[in-house]
Short mmCIF file of C-alpha atoms in Angstrom, two decimals:
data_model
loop_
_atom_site.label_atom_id
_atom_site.label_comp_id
_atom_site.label_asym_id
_atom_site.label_seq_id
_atom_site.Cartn_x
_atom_site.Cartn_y
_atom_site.Cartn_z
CA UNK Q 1 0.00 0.00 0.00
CA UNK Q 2 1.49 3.38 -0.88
CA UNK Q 3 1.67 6.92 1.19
CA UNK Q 4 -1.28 7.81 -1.25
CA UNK Q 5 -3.32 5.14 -0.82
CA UNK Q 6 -2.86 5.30 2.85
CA UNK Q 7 -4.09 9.08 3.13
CA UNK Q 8 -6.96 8.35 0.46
CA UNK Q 9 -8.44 4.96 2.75
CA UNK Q 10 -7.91 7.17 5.91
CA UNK Q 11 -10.13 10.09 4.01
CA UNK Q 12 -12.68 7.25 2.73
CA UNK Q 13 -13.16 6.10 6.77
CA UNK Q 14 -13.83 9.74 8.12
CA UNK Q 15 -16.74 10.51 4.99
CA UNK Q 16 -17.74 7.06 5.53
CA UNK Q 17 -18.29 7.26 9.45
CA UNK Q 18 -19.64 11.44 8.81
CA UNK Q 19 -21.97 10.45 6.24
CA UNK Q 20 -23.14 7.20 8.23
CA UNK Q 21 -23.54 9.26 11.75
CA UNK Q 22 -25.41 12.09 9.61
CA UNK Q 23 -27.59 9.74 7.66
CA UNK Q 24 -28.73 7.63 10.74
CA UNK Q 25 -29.41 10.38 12.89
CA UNK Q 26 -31.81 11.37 10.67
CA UNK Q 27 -33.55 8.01 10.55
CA UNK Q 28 -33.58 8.17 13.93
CA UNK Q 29 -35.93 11.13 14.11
CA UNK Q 30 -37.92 9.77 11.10
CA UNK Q 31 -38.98 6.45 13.87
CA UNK Q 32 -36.43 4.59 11.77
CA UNK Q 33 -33.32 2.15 12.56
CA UNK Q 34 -30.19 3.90 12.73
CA UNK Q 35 -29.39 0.82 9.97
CA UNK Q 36 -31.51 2.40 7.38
CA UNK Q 37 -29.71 5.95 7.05
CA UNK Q 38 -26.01 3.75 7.47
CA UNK Q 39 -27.34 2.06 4.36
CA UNK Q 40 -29.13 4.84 2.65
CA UNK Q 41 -25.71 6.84 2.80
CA UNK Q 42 -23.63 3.57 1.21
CA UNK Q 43 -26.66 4.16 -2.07
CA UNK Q 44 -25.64 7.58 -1.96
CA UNK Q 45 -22.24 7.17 -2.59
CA UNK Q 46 -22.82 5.09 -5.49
CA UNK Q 47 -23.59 6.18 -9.37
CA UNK Q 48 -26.51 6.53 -8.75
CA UNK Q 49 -26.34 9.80 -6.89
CA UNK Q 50 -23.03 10.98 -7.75
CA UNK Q 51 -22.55 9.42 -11.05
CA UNK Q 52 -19.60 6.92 -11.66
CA UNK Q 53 -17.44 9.50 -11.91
CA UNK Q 54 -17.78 11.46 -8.80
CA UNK Q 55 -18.27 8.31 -6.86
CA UNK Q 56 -14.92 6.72 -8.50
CA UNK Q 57 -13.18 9.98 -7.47
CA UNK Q 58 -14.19 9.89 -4.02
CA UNK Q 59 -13.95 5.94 -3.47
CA UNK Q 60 -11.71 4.74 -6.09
CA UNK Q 61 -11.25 1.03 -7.12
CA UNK Q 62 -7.85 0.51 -5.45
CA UNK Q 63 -9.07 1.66 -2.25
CA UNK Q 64 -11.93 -0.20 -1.97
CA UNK Q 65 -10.53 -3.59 -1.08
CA UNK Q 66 -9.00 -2.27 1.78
CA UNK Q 67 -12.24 -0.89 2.82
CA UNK Q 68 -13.96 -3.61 2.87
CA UNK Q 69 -11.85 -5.19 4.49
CA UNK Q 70 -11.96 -3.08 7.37
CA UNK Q 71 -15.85 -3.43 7.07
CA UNK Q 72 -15.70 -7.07 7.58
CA UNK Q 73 -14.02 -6.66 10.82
CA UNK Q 74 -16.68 -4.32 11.60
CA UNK Q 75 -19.69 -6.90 10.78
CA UNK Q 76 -17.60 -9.41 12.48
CA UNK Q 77 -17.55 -7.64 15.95
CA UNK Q 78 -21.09 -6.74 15.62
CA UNK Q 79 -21.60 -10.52 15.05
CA UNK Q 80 -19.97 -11.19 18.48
CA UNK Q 81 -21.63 -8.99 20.77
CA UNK Q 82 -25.09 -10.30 18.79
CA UNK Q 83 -24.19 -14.05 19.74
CA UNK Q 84 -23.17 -12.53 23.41
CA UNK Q 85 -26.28 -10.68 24.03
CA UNK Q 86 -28.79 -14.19 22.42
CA UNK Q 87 -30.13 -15.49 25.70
CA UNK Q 88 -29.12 -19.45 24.89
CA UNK Q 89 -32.13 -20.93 26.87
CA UNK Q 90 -34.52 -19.66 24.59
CA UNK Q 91 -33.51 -22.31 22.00
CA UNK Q 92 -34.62 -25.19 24.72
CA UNK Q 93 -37.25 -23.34 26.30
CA UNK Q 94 -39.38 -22.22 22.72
CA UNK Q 95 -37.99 -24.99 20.26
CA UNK Q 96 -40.99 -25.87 18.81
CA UNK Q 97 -42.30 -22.52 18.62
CA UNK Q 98 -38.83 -21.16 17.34
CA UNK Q 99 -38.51 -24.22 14.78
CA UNK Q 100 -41.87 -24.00 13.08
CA UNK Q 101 -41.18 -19.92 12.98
CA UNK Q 102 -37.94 -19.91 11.17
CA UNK Q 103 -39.17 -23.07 9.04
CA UNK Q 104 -41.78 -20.74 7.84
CA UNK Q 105 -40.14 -17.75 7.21
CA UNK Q 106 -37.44 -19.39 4.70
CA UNK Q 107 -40.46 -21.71 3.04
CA UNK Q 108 -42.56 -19.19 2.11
CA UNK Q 109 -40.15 -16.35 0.29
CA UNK Q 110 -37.92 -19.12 -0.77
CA UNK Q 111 -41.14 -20.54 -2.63
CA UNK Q 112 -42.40 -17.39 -4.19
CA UNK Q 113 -38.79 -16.12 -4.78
CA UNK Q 114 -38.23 -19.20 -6.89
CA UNK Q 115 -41.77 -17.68 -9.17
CA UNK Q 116 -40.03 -14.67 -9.62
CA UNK Q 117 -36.89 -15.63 -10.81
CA UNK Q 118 -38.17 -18.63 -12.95
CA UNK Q 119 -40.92 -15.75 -14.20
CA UNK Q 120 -37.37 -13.36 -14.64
CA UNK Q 121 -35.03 -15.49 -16.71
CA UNK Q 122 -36.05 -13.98 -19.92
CA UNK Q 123 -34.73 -10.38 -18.61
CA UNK Q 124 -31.45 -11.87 -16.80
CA UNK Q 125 -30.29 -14.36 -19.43
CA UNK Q 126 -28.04 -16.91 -17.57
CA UNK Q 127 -26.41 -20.18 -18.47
CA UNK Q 128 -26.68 -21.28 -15.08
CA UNK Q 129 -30.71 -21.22 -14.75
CA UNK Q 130 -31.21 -23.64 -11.88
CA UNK Q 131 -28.67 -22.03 -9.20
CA UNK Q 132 -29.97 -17.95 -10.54
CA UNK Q 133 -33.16 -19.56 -9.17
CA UNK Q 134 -31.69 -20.78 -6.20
CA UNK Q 135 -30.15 -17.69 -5.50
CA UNK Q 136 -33.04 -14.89 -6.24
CA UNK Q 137 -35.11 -17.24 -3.57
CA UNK Q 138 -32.28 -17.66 -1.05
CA UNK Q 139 -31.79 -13.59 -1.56
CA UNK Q 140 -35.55 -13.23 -1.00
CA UNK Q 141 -35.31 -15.88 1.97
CA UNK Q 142 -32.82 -14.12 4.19
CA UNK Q 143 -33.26 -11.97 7.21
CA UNK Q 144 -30.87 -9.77 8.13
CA UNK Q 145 -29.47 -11.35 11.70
CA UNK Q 146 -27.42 -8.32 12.38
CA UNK Q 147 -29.86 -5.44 11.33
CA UNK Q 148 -32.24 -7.36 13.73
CA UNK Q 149 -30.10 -7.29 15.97
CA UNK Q 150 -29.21 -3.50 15.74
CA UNK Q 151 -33.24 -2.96 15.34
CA UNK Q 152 -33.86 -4.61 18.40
CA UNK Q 153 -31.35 -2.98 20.41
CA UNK Q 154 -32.43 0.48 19.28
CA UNK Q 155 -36.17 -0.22 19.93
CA UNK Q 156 -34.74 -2.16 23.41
CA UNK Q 157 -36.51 -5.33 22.37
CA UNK Q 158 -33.36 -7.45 22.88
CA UNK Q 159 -34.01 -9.05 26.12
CA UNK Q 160 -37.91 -9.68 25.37
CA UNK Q 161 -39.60 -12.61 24.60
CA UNK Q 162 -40.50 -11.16 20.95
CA UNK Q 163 -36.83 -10.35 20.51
CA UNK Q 164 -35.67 -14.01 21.91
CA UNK Q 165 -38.00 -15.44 19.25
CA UNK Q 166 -36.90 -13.15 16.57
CA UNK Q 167 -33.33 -13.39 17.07
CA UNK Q 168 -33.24 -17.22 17.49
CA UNK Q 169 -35.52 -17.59 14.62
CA UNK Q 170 -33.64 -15.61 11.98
CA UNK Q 171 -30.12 -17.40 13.02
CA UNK Q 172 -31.83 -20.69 12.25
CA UNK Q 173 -33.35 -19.11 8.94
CA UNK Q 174 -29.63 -17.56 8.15
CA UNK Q 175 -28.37 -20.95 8.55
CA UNK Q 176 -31.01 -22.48 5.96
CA UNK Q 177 -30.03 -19.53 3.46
CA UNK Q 178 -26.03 -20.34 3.75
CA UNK Q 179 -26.53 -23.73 3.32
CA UNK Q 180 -28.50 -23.84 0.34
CA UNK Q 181 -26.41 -20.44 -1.45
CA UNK Q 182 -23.57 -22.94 -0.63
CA UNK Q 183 -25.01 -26.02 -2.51
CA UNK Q 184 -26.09 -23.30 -5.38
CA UNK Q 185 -22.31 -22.16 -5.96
CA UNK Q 186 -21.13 -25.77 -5.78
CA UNK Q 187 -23.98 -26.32 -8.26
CA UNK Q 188 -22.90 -23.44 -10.40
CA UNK Q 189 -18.68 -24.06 -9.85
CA UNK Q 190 -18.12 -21.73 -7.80
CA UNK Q 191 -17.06 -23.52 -4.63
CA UNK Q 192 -16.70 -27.53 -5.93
CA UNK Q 193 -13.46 -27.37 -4.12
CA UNK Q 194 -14.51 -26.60 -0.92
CA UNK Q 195 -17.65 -29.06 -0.31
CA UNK Q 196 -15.49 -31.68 1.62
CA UNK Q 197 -15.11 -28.84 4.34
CA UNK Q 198 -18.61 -28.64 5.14
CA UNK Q 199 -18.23 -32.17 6.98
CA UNK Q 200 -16.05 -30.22 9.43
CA UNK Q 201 -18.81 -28.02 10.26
CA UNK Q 202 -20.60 -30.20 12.97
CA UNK Q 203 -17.36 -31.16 14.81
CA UNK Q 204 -16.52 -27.61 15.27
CA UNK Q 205 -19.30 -27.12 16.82
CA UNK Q 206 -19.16 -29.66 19.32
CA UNK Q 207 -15.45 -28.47 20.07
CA UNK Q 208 -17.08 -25.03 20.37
CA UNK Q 209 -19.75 -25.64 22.69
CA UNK Q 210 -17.90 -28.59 24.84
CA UNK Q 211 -14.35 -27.35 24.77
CA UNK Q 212 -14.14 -23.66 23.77
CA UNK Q 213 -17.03 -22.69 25.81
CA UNK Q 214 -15.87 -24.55 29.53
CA UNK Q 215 -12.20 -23.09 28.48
CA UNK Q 216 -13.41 -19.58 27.92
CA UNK Q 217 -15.59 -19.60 31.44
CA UNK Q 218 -11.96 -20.56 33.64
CA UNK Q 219 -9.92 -18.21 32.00
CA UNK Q 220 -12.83 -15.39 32.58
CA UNK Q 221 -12.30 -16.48 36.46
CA UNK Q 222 -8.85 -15.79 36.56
CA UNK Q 223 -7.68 -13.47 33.20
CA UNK Q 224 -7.69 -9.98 33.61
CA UNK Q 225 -10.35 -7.17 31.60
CA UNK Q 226 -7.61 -6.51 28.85
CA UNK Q 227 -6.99 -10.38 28.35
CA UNK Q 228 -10.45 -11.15 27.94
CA UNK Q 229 -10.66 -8.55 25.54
CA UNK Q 230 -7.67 -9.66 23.37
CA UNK Q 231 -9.47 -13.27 23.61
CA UNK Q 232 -12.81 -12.08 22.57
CA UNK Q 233 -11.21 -10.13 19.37
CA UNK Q 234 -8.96 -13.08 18.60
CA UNK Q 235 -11.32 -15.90 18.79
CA UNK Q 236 -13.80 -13.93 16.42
CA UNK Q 237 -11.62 -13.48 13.87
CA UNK Q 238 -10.58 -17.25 14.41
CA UNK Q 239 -13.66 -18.76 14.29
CA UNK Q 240 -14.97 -16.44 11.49
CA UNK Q 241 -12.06 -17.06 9.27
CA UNK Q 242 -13.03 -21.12 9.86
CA UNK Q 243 -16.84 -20.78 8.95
CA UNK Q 244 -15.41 -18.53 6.24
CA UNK Q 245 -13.08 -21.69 4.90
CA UNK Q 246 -15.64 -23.99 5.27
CA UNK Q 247 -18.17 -21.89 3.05
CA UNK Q 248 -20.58 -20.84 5.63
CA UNK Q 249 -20.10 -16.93 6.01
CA UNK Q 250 -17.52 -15.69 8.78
CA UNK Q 251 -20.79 -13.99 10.76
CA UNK Q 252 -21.39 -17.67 11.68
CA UNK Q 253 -18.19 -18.59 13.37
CA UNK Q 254 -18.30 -14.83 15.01
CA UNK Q 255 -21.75 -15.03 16.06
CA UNK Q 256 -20.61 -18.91 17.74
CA UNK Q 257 -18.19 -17.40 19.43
CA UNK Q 258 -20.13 -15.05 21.08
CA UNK Q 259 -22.91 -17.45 22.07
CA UNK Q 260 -19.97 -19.34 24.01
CA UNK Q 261 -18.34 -16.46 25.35
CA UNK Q 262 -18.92 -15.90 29.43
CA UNK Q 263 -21.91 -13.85 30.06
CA UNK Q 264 -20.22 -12.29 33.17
CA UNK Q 265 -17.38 -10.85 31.11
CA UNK Q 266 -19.50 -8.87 29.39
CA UNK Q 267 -19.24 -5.52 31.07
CA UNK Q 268 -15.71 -5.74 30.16
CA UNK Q 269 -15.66 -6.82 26.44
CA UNK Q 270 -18.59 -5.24 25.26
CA UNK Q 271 -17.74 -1.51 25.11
CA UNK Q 272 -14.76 -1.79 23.51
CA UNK Q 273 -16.36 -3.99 20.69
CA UNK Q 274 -18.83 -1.85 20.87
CA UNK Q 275 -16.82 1.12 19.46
CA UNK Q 276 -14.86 -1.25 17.21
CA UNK Q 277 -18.41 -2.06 15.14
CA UNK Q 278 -19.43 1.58 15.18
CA UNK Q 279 -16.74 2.84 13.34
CA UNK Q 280 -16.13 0.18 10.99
CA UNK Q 281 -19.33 -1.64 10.28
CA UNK Q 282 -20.84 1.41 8.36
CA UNK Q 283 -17.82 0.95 6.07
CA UNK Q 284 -19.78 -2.34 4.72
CA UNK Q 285 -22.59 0.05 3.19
CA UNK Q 286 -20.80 2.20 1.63
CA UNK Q 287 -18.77 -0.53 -0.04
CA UNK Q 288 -21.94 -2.38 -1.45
CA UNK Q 289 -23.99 0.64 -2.14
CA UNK Q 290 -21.26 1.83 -4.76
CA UNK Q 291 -22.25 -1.30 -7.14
CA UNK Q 292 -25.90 -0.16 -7.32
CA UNK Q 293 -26.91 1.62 -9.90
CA UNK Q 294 -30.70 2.69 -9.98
CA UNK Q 295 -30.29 5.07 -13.24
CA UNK Q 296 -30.42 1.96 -15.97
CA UNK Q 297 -33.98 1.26 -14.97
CA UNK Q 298 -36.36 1.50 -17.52
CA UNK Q 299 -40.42 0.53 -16.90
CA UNK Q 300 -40.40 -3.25 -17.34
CA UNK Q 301 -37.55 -3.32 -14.06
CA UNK Q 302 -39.49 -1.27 -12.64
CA UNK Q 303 -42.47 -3.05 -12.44
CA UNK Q 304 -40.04 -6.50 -11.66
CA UNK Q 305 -38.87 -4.35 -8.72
CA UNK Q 306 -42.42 -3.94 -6.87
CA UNK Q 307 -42.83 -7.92 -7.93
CA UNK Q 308 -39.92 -9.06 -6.20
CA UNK Q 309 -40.82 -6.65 -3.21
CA UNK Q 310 -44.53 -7.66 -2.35
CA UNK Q 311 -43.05 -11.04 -3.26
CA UNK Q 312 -40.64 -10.62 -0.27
CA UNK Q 313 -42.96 -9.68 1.73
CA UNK Q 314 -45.98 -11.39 1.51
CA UNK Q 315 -43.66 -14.48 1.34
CA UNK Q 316 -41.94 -13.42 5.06
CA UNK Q 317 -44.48 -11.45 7.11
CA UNK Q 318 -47.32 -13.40 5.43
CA UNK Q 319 -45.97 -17.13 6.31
CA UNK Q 320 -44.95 -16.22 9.67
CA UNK Q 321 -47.50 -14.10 11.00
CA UNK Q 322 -49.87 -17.37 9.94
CA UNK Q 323 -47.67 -20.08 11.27
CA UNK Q 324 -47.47 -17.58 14.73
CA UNK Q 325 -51.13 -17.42 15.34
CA UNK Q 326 -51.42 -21.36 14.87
CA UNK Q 327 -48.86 -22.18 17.46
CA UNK Q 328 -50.70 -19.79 19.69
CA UNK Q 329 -49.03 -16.23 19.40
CA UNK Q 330 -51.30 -13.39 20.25
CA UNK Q 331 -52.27 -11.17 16.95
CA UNK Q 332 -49.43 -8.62 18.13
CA UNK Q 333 -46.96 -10.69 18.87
CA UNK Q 334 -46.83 -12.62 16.16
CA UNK Q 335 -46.92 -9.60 13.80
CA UNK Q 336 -43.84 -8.22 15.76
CA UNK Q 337 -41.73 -11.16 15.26
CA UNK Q 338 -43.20 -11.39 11.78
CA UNK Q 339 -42.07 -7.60 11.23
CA UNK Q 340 -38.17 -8.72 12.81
CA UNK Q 341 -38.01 -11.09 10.47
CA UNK Q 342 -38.61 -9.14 7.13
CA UNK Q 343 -35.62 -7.01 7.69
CA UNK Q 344 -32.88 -8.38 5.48
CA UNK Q 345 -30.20 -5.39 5.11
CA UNK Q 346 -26.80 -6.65 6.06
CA UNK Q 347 -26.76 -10.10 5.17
CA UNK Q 348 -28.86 -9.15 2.14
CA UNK Q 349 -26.09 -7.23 1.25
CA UNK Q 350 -23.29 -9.98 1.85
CA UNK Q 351 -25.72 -12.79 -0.15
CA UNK Q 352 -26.10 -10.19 -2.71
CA UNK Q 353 -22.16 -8.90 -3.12
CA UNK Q 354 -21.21 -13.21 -3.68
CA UNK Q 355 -24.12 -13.29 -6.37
CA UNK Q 356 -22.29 -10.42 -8.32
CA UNK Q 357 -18.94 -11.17 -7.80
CA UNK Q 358 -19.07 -14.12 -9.48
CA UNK Q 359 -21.94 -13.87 -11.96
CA UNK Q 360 -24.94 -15.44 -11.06
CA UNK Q 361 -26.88 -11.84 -10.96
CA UNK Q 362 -26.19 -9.13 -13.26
CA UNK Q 363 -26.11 -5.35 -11.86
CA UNK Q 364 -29.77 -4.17 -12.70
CA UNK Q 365 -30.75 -7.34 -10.43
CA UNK Q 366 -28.33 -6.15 -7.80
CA UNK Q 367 -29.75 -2.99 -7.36
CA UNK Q 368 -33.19 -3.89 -7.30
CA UNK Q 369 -32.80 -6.66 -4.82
CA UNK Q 370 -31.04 -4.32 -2.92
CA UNK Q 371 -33.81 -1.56 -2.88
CA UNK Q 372 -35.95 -4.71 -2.01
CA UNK Q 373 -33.61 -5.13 1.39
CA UNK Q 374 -34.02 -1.11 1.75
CA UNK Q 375 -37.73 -1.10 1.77
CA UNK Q 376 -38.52 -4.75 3.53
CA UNK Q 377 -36.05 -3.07 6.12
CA UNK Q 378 -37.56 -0.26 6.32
CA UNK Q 379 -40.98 -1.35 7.11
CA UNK Q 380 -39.99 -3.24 10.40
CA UNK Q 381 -40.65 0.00 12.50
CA UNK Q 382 -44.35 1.30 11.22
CA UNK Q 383 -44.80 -2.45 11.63
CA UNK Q 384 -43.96 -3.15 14.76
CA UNK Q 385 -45.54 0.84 16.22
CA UNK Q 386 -48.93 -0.98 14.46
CA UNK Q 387 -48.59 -4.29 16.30
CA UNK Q 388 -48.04 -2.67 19.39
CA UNK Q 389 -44.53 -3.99 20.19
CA UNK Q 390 -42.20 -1.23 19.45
CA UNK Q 391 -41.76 -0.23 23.78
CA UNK Q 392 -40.82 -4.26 24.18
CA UNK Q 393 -43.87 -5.70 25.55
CA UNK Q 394 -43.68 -9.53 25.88
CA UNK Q 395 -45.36 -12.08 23.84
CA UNK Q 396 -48.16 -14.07 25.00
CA UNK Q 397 -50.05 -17.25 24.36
CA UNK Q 398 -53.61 -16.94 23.17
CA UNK Q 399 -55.65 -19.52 24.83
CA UNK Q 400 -59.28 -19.27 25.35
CA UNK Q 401 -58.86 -19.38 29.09
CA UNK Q 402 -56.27 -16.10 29.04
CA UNK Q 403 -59.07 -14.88 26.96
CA UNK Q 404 -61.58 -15.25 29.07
CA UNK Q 405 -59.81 -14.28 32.56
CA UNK Q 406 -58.11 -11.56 30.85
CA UNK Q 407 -62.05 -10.17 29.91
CA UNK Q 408 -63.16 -10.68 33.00
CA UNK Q 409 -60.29 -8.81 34.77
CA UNK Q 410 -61.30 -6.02 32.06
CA UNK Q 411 -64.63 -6.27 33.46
CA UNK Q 412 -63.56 -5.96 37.03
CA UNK Q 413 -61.70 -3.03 36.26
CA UNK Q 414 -65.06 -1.14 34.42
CA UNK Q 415 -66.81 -1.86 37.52
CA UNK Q 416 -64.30 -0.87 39.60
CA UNK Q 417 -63.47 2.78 37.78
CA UNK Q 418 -67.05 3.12 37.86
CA UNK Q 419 -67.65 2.75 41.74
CA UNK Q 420 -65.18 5.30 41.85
CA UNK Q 421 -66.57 7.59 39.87
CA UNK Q 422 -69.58 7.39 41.52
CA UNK Q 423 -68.19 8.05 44.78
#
């Protein structure tokens, strides 16, 4: 890297975390995720705004790699304090609830996603027809674990039920999206070398959760703050870097690692990780907002745009709000963790950057799948203000005996307010 470069990247990081601070503020105050400005400003700095020359002048193509790959440090921090924050006995405690939940949200987009892009292959000519369909369903599939879980610590929903449902339900969905991109790439030639490493996956996690994990909890007994912290950095980039060889993306092995990670460190750890995310993880936007291009759109992609967006959503919000109500979700609840689940920013972003890079999706699809993860994104806050959720009330069961004692109490309560009054 030359003196030039160096002062150019250095330049790129300060616009990068200006524009990203400005831009989510401003969310904020419109009731929206900080996530949505962060990723508004990376679609900014693209052509489509600025043009490809502007945008070239202020990013250009030699810096970018180095960008990113600050970015990816940024998403894998993030990643950590997610799987550090997950409450792990929600997994044994809601399985079937949490199992039928994510099955549903992959099923249904996946289904309709695979319409759309059968329905699209006469706009986005490819010699590869089976995995494009693959991957415009898996892209329509995904939610977004990190921008849920940056949604649900800005609307302080990380601790309640509805975000222990939400959060455990799109890690299982992630997983179902990975693993079938993966078998889509092998399918297409992009990763035939690598499929023997995906036998490696389920012994890492036992070593993970019966070695790592009973290792990590006696050196947090006796290491001191700035140890743990070293460990916590080290072992994310460790065990990102091996779900990263395997073919499962490094959020995985960062998000493990966190899940394992002693709880009673956390005080410790988490602030400086904190600060480590927030200054690098907007670099990830800006990176992948500078291949979309909106200008190239004439009516026909247009009109594929708003069918790929009510595809995405009827497919997520529909499916799971259904499949909520029949395992016994209240109305509310169910819409809340069917609102979580919609948002698909981040790892939209990441499923849609490996499509590009090596061909399976031209750039007009890029762009409009990435509006898609804009506006499904966007929607989790009016949606979750509607069902009621948004101040982190907890989930209930519906049964016809809460019903019933909770109208009676209601009625108790009239009668009550009413004696007053008439005193």
């Amino acid at each position: 890297m030359s003196s030039g470069q160096l002062v150019i990247i250095f330049i790129d990081l300060v616009v990068i975390m200006a524009a990203a601070r400005a831009l989510g503020w401003l969310a904020c105050r419109l009731g929206q995720p900080a996530v949505i400005g962060e990723i508004g400003a990376g679609v900014l700095a693209g052509p489509t705004v600025l043009g490809h020359s502007l945008s070239g002048l202020i990013f250009p193509h030699e810096a970018r790699p180095y960008l990113s790959l600050l970015a990816q440090v940024g998403v894998a921090t993030f990643m950590f304090l997610a799987g550090m924050e997950l409450d792990r006995s929600v997994f044994s405690s809601r399985r079937r609830l949490i199992s039928a939940m994510s099955i549903a949200a992959y099923i249904g987009p996946f289904v309709l996603g695979c319409g759309v892009a059968a329905l699209s292959l006469s706009r986005h000519q490819t010699a590869d027809r089976v995995p494009y369909i693959v991957f415009v369903a898996c892209a329509l599939a995904v939610t977004a674990f990190p921008v849920l879980a940056r949604v649900l610590q800005d609307r302080h929903l990380m601790h309640t039920e509805v975000g222990k449902l939400s959060l455990a339900s799109a890690a299982i969905v992630d997983i179902f999206a990975w693993s079938v991109l993966a078998a889509a790439l092998m399918s297409a030639g992009s990763s035939t070398g690598r499929a023997w490493r995906w036998v490696v996956l389920i012994p890492m996690a036992g070593v993970m959760w019966w070695l790592v994990r009973p290792v990590l909890v006696w050196l947090g007994s006796r290491a001191t703050g700035q140890t743990m912290v070293v460990i916590a950095v080290a072992g994310t980039l460790l065990f990102g870097a091996a779900t990263e060889w395997i073919g499962l993306h490094m959020i995985f092995g960062a998000f493990a690692f966190g899940l394992v990670f002693p709880r009673e460190r956390r005080l410790i750890v988490e602030p400086g990780a904190r600060v480590v995310s927030a200054i690098l993880l907007p670099g990830f936007f800006v990176v992948a907002g500078l291949s979309v291009d909106l200008r190239a759109l004439d009516t026909t992609a247009i009109g594929e745009l708003a069918v790929i967006v009510i595809a995405a959503i009827l497919g997520k919000v529909g499916s799971v709000y259904l499949v909520g109500r029949i395992m016994g979700l209240e109305s509310r609840s169910a819409l809340a963790v069917a609102s979580l689940l919609n948002t698909r920013g981040l790892t939209e972003l990441v499923i849609l950057d490996i499509g590009l890079t090596t061909g399976l999706i031209n750039g007009a699809l890029y762009s409009m799948l990435v509006v898609m993860a804009l506006v499904t994104t966007a929607m989790t806050a009016p949606l979750l203000m509607w069902s009621g959720m948004a101040s982190g009330d907890p989930p209930r069961i519906a049964t016809g005996l809460q019903n019933r004692h909770r109208d009676a109490e209601n009625v108790a309560c009239l009668a009550e307010e009413a004696s007053v009054g008439g005193k």
